[in-house]
PDB file of C-alpha atoms and ligand atoms in Angstrom:
ATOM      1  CA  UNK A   1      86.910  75.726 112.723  1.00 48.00           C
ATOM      2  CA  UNK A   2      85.798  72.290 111.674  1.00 51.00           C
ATOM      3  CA  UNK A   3      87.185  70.461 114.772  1.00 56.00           C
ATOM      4  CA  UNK A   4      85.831  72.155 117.538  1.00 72.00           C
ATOM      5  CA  UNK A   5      87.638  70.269 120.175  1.00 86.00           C
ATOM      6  CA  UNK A   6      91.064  69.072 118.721  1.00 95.00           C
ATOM      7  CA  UNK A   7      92.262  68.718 122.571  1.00 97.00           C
ATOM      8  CA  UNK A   8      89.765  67.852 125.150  1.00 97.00           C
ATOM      9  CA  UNK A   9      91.512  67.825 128.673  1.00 98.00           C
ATOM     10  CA  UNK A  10      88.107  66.767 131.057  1.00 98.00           C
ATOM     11  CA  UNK A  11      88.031  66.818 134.883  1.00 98.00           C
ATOM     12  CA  UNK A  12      91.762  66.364 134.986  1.00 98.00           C
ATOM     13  CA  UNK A  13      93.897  65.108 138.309  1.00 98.00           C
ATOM     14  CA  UNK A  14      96.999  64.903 139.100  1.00 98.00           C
ATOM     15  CA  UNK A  15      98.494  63.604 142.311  1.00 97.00           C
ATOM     16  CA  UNK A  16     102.254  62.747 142.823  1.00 97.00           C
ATOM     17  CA  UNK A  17     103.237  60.041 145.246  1.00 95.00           C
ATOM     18  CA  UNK A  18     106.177  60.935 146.680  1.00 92.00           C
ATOM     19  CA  UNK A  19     108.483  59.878 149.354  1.00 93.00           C
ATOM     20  CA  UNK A  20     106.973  62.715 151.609  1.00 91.00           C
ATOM     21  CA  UNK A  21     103.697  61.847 151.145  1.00 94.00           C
ATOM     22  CA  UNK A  22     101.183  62.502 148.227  1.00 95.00           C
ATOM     23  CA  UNK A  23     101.149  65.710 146.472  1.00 96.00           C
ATOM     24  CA  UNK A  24      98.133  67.225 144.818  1.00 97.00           C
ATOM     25  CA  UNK A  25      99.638  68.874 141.879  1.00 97.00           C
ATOM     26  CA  UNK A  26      96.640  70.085 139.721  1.00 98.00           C
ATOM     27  CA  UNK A  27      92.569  69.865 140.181  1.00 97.00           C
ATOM     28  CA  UNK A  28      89.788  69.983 138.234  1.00 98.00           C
ATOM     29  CA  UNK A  29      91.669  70.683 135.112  1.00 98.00           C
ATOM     30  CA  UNK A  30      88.942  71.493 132.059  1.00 98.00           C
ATOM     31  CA  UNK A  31      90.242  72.941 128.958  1.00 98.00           C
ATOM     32  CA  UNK A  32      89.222  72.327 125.183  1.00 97.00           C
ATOM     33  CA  UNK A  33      91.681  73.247 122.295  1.00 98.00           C
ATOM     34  CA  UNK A  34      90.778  74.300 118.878  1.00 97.00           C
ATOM     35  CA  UNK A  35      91.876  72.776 115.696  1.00 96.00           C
ATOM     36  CA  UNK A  36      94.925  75.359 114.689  1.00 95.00           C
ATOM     37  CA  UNK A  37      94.931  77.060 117.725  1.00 97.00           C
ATOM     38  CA  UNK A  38      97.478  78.454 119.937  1.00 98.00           C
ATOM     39  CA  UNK A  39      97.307  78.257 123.441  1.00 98.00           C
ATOM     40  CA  UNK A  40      99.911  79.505 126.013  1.00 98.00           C
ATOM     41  CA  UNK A  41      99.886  78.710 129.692  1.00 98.00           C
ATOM     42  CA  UNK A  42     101.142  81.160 132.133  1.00 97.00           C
ATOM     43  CA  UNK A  43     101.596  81.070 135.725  1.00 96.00           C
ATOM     44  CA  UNK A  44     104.063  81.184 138.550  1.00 94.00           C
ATOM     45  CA  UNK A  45     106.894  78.645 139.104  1.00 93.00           C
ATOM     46  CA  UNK A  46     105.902  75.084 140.487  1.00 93.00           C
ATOM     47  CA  UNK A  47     101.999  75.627 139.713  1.00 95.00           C
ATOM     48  CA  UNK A  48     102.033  72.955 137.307  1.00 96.00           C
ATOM     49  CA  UNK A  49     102.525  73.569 133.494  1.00 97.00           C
ATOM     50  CA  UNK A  50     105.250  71.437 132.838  1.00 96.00           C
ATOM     51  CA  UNK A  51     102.777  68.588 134.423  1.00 97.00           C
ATOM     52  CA  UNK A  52      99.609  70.042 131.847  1.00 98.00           C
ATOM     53  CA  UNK A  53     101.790  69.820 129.105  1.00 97.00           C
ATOM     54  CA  UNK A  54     103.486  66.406 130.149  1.00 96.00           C
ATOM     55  CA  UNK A  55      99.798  65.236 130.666  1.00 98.00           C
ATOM     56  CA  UNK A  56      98.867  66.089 126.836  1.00 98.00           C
ATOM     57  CA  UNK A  57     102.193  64.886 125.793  1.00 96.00           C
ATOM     58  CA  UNK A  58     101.175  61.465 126.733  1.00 97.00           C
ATOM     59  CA  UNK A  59     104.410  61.159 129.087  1.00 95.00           C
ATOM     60  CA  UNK A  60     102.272  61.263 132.305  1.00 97.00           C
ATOM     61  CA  UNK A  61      98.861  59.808 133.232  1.00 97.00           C
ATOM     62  CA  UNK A  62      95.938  61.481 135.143  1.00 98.00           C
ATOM     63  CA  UNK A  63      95.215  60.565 138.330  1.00 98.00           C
ATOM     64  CA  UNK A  64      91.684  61.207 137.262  1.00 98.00           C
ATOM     65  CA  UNK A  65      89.825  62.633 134.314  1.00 98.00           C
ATOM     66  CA  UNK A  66      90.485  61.999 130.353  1.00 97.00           C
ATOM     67  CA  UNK A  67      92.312  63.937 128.151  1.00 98.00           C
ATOM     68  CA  UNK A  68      91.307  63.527 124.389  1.00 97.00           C
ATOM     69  CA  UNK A  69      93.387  64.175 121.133  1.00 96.00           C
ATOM     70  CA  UNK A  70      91.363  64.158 117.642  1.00 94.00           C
ATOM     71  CA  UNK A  71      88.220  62.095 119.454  1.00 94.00           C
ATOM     72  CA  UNK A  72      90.707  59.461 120.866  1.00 95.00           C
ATOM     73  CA  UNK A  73      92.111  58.778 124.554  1.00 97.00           C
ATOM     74  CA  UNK A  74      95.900  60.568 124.771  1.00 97.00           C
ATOM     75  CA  UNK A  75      97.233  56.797 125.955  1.00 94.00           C
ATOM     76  CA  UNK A  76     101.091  57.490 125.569  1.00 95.00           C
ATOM     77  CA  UNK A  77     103.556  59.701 123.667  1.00 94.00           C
ATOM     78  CA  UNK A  78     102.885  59.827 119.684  1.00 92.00           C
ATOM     79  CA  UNK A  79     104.922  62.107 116.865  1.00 88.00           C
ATOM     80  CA  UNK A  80     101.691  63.668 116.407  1.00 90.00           C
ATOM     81  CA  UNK A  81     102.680  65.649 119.464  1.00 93.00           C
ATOM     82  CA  UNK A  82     105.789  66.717 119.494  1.00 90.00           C
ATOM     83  CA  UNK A  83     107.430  68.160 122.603  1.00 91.00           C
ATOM     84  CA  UNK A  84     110.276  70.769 122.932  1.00 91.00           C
ATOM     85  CA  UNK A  85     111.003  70.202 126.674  1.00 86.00           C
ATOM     86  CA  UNK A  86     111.943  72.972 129.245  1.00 79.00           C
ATOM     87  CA  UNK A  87     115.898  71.077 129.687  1.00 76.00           C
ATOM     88  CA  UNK A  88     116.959  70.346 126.175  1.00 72.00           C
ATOM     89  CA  UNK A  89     116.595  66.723 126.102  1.00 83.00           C
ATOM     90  CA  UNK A  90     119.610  65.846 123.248  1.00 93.00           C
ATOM     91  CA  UNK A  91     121.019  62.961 122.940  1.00 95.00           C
ATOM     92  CA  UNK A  92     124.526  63.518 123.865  1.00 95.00           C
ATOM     93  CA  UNK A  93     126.503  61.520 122.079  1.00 97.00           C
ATOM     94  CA  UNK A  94     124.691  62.479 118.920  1.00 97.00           C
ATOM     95  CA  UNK A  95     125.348  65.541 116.438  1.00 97.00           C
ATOM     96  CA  UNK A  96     123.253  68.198 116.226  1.00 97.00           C
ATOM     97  CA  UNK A  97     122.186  66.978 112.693  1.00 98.00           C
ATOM     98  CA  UNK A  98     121.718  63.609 113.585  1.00 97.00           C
ATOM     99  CA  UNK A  99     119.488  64.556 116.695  1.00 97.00           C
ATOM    100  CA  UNK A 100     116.967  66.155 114.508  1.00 97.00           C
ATOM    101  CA  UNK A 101     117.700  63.944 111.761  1.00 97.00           C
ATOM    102  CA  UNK A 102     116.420  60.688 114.193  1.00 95.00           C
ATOM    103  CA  UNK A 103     113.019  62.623 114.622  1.00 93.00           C
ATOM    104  CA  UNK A 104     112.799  63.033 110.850  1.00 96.00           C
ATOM    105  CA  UNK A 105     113.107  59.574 110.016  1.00 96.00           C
ATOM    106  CA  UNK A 106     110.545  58.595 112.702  1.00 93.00           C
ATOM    107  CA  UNK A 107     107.932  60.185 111.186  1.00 94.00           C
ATOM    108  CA  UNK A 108     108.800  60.355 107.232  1.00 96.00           C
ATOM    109  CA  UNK A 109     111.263  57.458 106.713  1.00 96.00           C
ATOM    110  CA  UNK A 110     108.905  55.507 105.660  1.00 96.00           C
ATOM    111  CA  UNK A 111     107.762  57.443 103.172  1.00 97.00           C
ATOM    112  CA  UNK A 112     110.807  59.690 101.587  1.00 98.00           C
ATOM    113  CA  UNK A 113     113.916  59.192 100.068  1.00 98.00           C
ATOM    114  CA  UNK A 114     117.091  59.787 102.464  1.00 98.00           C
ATOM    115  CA  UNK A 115     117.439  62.825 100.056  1.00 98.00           C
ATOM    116  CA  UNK A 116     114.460  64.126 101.413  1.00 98.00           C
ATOM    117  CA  UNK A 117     115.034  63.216 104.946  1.00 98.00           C
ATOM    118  CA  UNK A 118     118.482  65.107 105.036  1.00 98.00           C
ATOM    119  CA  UNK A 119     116.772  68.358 103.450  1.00 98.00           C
ATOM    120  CA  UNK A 120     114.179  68.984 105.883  1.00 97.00           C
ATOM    121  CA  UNK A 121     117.109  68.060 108.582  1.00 98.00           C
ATOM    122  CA  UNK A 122     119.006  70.901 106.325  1.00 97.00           C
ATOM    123  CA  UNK A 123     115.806  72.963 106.675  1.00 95.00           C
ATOM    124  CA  UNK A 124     115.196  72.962 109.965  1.00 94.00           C
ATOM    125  CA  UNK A 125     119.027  73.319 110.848  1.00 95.00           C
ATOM    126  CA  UNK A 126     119.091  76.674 108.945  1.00 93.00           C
ATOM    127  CA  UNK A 127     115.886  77.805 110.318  1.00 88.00           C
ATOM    128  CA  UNK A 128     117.383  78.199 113.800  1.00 88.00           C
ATOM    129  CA  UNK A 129     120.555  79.443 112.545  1.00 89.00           C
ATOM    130  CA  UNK A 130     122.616  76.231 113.236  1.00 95.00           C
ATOM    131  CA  UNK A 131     123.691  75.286 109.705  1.00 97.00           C
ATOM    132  CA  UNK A 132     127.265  75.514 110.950  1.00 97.00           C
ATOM    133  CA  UNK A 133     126.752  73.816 114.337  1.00 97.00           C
ATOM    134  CA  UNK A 134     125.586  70.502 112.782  1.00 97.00           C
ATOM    135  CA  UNK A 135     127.780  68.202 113.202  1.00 98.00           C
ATOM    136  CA  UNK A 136     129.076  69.704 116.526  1.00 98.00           C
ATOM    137  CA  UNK A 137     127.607  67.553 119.956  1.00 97.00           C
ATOM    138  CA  UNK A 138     125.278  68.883 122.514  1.00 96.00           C
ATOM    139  CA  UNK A 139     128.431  69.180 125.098  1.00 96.00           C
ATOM    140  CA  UNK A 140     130.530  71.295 122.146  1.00 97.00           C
ATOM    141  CA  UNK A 141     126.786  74.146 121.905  1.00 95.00           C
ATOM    142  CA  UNK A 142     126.021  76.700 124.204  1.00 90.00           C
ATOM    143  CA  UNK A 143     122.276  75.897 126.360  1.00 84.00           C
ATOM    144  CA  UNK A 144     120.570  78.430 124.344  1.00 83.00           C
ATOM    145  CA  UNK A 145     122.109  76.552 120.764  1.00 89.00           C
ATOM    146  CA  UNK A 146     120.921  72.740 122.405  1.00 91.00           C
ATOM    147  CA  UNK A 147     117.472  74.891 122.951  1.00 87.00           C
ATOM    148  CA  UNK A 148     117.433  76.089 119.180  1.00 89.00           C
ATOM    149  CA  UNK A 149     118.133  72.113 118.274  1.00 93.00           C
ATOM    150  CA  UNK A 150     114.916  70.674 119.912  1.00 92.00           C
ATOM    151  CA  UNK A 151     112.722  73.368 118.512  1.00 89.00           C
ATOM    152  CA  UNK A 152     114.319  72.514 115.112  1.00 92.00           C
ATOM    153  CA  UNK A 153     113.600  68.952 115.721  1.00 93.00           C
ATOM    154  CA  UNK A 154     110.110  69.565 116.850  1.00 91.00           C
ATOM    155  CA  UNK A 155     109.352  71.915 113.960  1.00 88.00           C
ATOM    156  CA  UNK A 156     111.143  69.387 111.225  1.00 91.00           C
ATOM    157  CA  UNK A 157     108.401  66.609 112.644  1.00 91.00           C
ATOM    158  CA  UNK A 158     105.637  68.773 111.331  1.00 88.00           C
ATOM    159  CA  UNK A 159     103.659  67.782 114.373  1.00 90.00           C
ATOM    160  CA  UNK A 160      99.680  68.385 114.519  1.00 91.00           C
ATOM    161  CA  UNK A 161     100.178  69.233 117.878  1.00 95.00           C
ATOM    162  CA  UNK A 162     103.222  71.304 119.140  1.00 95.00           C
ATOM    163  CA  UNK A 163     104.020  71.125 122.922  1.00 96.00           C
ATOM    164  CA  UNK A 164     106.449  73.389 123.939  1.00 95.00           C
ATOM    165  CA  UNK A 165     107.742  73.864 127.468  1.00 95.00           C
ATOM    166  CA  UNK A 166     109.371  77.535 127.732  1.00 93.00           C
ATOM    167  CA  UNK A 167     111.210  77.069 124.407  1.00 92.00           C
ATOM    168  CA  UNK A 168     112.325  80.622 124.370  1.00 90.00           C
ATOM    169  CA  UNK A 169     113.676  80.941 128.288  1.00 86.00           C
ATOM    170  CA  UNK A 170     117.336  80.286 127.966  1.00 79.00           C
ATOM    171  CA  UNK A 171     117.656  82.832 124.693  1.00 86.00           C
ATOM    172  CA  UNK A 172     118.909  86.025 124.467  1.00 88.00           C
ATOM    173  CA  UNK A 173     115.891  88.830 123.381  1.00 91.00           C
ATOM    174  CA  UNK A 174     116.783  89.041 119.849  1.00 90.00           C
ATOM    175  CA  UNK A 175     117.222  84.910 118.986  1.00 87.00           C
ATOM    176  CA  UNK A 176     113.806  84.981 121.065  1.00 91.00           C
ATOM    177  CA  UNK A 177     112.408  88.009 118.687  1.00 93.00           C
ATOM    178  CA  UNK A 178     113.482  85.902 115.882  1.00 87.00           C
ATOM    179  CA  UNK A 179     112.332  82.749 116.727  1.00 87.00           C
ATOM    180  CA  UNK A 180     108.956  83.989 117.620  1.00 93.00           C
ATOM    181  CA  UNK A 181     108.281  85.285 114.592  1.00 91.00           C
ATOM    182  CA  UNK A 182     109.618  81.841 112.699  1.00 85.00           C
ATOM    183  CA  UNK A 183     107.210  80.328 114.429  1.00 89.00           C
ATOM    184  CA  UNK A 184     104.153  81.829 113.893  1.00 91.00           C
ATOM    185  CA  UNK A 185     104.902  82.007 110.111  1.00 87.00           C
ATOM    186  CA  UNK A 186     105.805  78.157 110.241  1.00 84.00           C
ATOM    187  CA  UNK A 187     102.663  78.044 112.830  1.00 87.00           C
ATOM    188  CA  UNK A 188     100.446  79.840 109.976  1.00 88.00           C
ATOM    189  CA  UNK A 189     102.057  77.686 107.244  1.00 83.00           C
ATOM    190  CA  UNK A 190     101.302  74.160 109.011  1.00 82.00           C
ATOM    191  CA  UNK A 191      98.156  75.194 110.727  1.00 87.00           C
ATOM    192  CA  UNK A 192      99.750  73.151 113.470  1.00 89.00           C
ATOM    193  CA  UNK A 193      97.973  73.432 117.389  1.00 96.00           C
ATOM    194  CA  UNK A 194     100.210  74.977 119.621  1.00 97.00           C
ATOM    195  CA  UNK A 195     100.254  74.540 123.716  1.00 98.00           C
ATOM    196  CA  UNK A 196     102.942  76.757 125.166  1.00 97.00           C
ATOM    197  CA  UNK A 197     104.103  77.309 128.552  1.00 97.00           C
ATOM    198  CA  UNK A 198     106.036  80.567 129.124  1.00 96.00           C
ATOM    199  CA  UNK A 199     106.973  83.071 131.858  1.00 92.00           C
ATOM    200  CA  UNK A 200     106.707  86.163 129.425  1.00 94.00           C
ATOM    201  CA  UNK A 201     104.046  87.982 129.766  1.00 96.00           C
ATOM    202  CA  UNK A 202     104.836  89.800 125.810  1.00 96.00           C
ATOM    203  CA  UNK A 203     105.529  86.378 124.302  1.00 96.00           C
ATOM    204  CA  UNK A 204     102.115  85.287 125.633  1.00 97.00           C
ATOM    205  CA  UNK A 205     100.503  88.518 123.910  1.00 97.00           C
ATOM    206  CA  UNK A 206     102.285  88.064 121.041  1.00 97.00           C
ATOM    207  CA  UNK A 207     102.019  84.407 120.136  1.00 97.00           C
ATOM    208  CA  UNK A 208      98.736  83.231 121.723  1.00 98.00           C
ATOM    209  CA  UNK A 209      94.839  82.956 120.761  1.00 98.00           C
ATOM    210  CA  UNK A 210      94.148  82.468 124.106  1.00 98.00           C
ATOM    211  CA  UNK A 211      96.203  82.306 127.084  1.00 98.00           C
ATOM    212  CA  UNK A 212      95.395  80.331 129.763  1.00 98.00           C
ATOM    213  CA  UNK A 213      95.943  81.410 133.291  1.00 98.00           C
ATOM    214  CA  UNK A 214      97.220  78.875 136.018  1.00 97.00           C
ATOM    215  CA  UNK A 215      96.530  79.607 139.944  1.00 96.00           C
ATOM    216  CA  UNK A 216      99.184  78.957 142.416  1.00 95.00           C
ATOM    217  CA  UNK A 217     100.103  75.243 143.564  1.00 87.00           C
ATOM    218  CA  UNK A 218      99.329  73.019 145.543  1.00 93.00           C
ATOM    219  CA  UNK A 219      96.272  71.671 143.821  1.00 95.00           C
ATOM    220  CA  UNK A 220      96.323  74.409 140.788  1.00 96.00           C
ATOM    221  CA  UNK A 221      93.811  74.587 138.504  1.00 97.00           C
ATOM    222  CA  UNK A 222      93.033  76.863 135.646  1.00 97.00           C
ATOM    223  CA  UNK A 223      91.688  80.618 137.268  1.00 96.00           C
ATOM    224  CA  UNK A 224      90.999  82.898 133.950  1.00 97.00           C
ATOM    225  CA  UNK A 225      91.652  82.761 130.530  1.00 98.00           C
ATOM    226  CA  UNK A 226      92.710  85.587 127.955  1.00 98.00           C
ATOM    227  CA  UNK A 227      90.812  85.646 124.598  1.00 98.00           C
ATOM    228  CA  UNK A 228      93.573  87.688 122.803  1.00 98.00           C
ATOM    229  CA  UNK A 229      91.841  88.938 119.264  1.00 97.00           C
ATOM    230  CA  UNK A 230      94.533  90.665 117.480  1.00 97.00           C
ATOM    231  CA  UNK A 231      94.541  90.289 114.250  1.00 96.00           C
ATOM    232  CA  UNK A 232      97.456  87.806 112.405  1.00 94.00           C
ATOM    233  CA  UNK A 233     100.440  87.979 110.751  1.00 93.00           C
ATOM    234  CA  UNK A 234     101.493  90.218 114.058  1.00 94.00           C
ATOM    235  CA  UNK A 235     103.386  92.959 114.418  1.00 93.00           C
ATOM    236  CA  UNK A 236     105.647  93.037 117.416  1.00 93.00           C
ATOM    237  CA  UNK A 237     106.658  97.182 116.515  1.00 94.00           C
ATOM    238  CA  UNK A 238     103.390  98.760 115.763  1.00 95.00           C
ATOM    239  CA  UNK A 239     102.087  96.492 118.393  1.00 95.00           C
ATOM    240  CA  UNK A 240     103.951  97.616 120.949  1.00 92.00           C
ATOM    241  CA  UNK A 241     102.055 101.125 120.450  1.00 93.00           C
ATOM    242  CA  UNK A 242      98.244  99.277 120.364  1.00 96.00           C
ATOM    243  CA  UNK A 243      96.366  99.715 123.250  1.00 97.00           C
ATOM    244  CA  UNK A 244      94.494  96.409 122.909  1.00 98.00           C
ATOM    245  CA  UNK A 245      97.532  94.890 122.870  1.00 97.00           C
ATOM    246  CA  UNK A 246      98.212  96.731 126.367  1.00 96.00           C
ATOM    247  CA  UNK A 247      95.488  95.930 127.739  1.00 98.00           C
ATOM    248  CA  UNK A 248      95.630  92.039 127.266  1.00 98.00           C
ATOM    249  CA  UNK A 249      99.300  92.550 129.047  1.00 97.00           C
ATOM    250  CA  UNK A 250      97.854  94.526 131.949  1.00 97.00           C
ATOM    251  CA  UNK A 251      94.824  91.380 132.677  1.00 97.00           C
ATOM    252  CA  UNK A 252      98.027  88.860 132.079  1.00 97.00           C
ATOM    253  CA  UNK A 253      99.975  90.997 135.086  1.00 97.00           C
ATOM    254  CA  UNK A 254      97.154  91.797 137.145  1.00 96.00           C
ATOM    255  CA  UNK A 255      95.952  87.840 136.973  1.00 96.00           C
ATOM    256  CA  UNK A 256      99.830  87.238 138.022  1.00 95.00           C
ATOM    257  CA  UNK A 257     100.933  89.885 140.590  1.00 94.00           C
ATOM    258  CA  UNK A 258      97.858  91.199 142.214  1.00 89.00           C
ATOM    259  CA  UNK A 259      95.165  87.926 141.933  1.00 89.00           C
ATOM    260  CA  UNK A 260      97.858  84.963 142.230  1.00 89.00           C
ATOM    261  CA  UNK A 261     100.745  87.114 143.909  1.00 82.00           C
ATOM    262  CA  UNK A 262     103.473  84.298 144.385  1.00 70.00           C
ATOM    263  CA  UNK A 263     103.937  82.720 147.718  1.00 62.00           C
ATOM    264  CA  UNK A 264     106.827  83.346 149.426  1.00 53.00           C
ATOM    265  CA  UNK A 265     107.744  80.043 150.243  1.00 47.00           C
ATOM    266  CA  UNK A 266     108.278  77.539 147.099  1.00 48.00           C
ATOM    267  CA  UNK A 267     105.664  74.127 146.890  1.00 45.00           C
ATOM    268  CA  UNK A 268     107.461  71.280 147.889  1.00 43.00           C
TER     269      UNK A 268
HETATM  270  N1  LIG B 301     107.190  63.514 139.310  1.00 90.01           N
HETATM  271  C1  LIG B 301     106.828  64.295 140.323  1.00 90.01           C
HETATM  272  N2  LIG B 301     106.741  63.819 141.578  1.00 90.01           N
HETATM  273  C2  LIG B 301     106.348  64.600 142.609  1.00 90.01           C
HETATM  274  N3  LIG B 301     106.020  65.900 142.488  1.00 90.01           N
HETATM  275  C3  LIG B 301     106.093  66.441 141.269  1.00 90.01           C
HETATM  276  C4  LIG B 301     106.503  65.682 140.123  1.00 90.01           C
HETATM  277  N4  LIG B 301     106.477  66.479 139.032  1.00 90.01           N
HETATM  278  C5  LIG B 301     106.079  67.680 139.476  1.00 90.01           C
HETATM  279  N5  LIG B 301     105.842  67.673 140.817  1.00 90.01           N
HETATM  280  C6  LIG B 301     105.374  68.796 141.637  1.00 90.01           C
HETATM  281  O1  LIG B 301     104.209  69.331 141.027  1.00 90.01           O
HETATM  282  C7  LIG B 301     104.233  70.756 141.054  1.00 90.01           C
HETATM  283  C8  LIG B 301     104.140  71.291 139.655  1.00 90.01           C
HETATM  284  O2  LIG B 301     105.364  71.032 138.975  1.00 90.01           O
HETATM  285  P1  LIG B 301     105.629  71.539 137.493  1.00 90.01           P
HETATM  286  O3  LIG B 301     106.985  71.101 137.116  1.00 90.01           O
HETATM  287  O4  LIG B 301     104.497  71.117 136.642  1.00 90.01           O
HETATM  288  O5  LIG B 301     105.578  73.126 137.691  1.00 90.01           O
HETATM  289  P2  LIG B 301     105.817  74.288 136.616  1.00 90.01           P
HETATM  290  O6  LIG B 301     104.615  75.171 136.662  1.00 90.01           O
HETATM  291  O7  LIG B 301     106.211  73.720 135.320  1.00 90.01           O
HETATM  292  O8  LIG B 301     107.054  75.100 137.261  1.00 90.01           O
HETATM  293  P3  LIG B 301     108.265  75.900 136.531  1.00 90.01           P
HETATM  294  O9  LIG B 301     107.661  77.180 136.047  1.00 90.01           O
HETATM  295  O10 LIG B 301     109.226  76.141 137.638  1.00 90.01           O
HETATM  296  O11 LIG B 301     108.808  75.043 135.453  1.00 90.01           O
HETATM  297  C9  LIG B 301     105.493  71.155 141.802  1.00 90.01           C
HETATM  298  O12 LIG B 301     105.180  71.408 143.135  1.00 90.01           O
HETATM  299  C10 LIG B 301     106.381  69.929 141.655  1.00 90.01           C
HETATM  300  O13 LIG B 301     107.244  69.816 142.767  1.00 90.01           O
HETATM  301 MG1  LIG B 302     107.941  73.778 134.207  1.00 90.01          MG
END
């Protein structure tokens, strides 16, 4: 690993001022990030992923603490770190082409021919099956198709970071099977960083180097992390039969149901 801390999230705050008062969404956040590493966060509704991952998006700002990307202060959104966001975020009243098309030309238009810009659009169309949905509009797709379109986007932008908030959630298990493994091929291609929230317990086995654990809200914070070391490319089949593989899901559940069981009423 040459970059020991790609992502450096410090003593990280986050209050919300709201109408009802302030809210105390996460403490004492500390969490360093390798270089090529992928990182899922897990943990129940309304603890505060979305917020983590907004945070190293660059879309929100601390309250207090510092979160560092590559050695320099996360200040605002970049390409660099791209973001597939839990409500497909298309822009309506552009095609499915031209929404990933627009992220394309952010980051290589300045550089490639518009040949070049409509292949990888091409590309990344085909890689999430959507070849023949592109010029269709996000109101003509079904929720799981508008899904498929901002991980396509994301992926086409070749990010060095890839934030993804529950990409998978609104598929059916076999697109999700599918995609999974698309990723970590395109993952292992690009050597891209990875910070995933999910709800699946498997999907976190499966996908992660480490997955990090989030305690309940209000005031959440990390409580354990998983160090999963199972060997790559992955096998989802034969895995399914390893016992190591079992017994990262059983901490994951036990963290989950028995250590953080979920309130019954939700966080405000
Ligand atoms: N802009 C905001 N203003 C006020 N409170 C907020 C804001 N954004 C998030 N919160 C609160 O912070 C907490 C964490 O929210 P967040 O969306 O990060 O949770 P989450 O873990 O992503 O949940 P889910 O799994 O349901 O997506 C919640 O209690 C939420 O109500
Ligand atoms: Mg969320």
């Amino acid at each position: 690993m040459d970059e020991p801390k790609f992502i450096d999230i410090e003593g990280v705050e986050m209050v919300f001022h709201t109408r009802k008062g302030v809210f105390h969404a996460l403490r004492e956040i500390d969490l360093t990030v390798r270089k090529g590493e992928f990182i899922t966060l897990i943990g129940h509704s309304g603890c505060g992923k979305s917020t983590l991952l907004n945070l190293i998006a660059g879309l929100l700002k601390p309250t207090d603490g510092v979160l560092l990307c590559a050695n320099r202060e996360i200040a605002g959104p970049s390409p660099e770190r791209s973001v597939v966001f839990q409500n497909h975020s298309l822009l309506p009243w552009l095609t499915c082409y031209e929404n990933i098309y627009l992220g394309v030309e952010r980051v290589f238009g300045k550089t490639e021919t518009r040949n070049q810009l409509r292949e990888r659009t091409m590309q990344a169309l085909a890689l999430v099956g959507l070849t023949a949905a592109e010029s269709k509009r996000p109101h003509e797709i079904s929720g799981g198709m508008k899904q498929r379109v901002g991980i396509a986007r994301a992926l086409a932008m070749e990010p060095k970071v890839l934030l993804m908030d529950e990409p998978f959630g609104a598929l059916d298990a076999l697109t999700r099977a599918h995609l999974q493994d698309e990723l970590l091929k395109i993952v292992a291609a690009t050597k891209s960083t990875v910070v995933m929230v999910t709800h699946d317990v498997d999907e976190a086995v499966l996908l992660s180097d480490r997955i990090v654990m989030m305690s309940n809200g209000p005031a959440a914070t990390i409580g354990e992390i998983v160090d999963v070391q199972l060997e790559r490319p992955r096998d989802r089949v034969a895995l399914a039969q390893d016992a190591r593989y079992t017994g990262y899901r059983t901490a994951v559940l036990e963290f989950l149901y028995r250590k953080q069981a979920h309130p019954a009423k939700e966080a405000a």
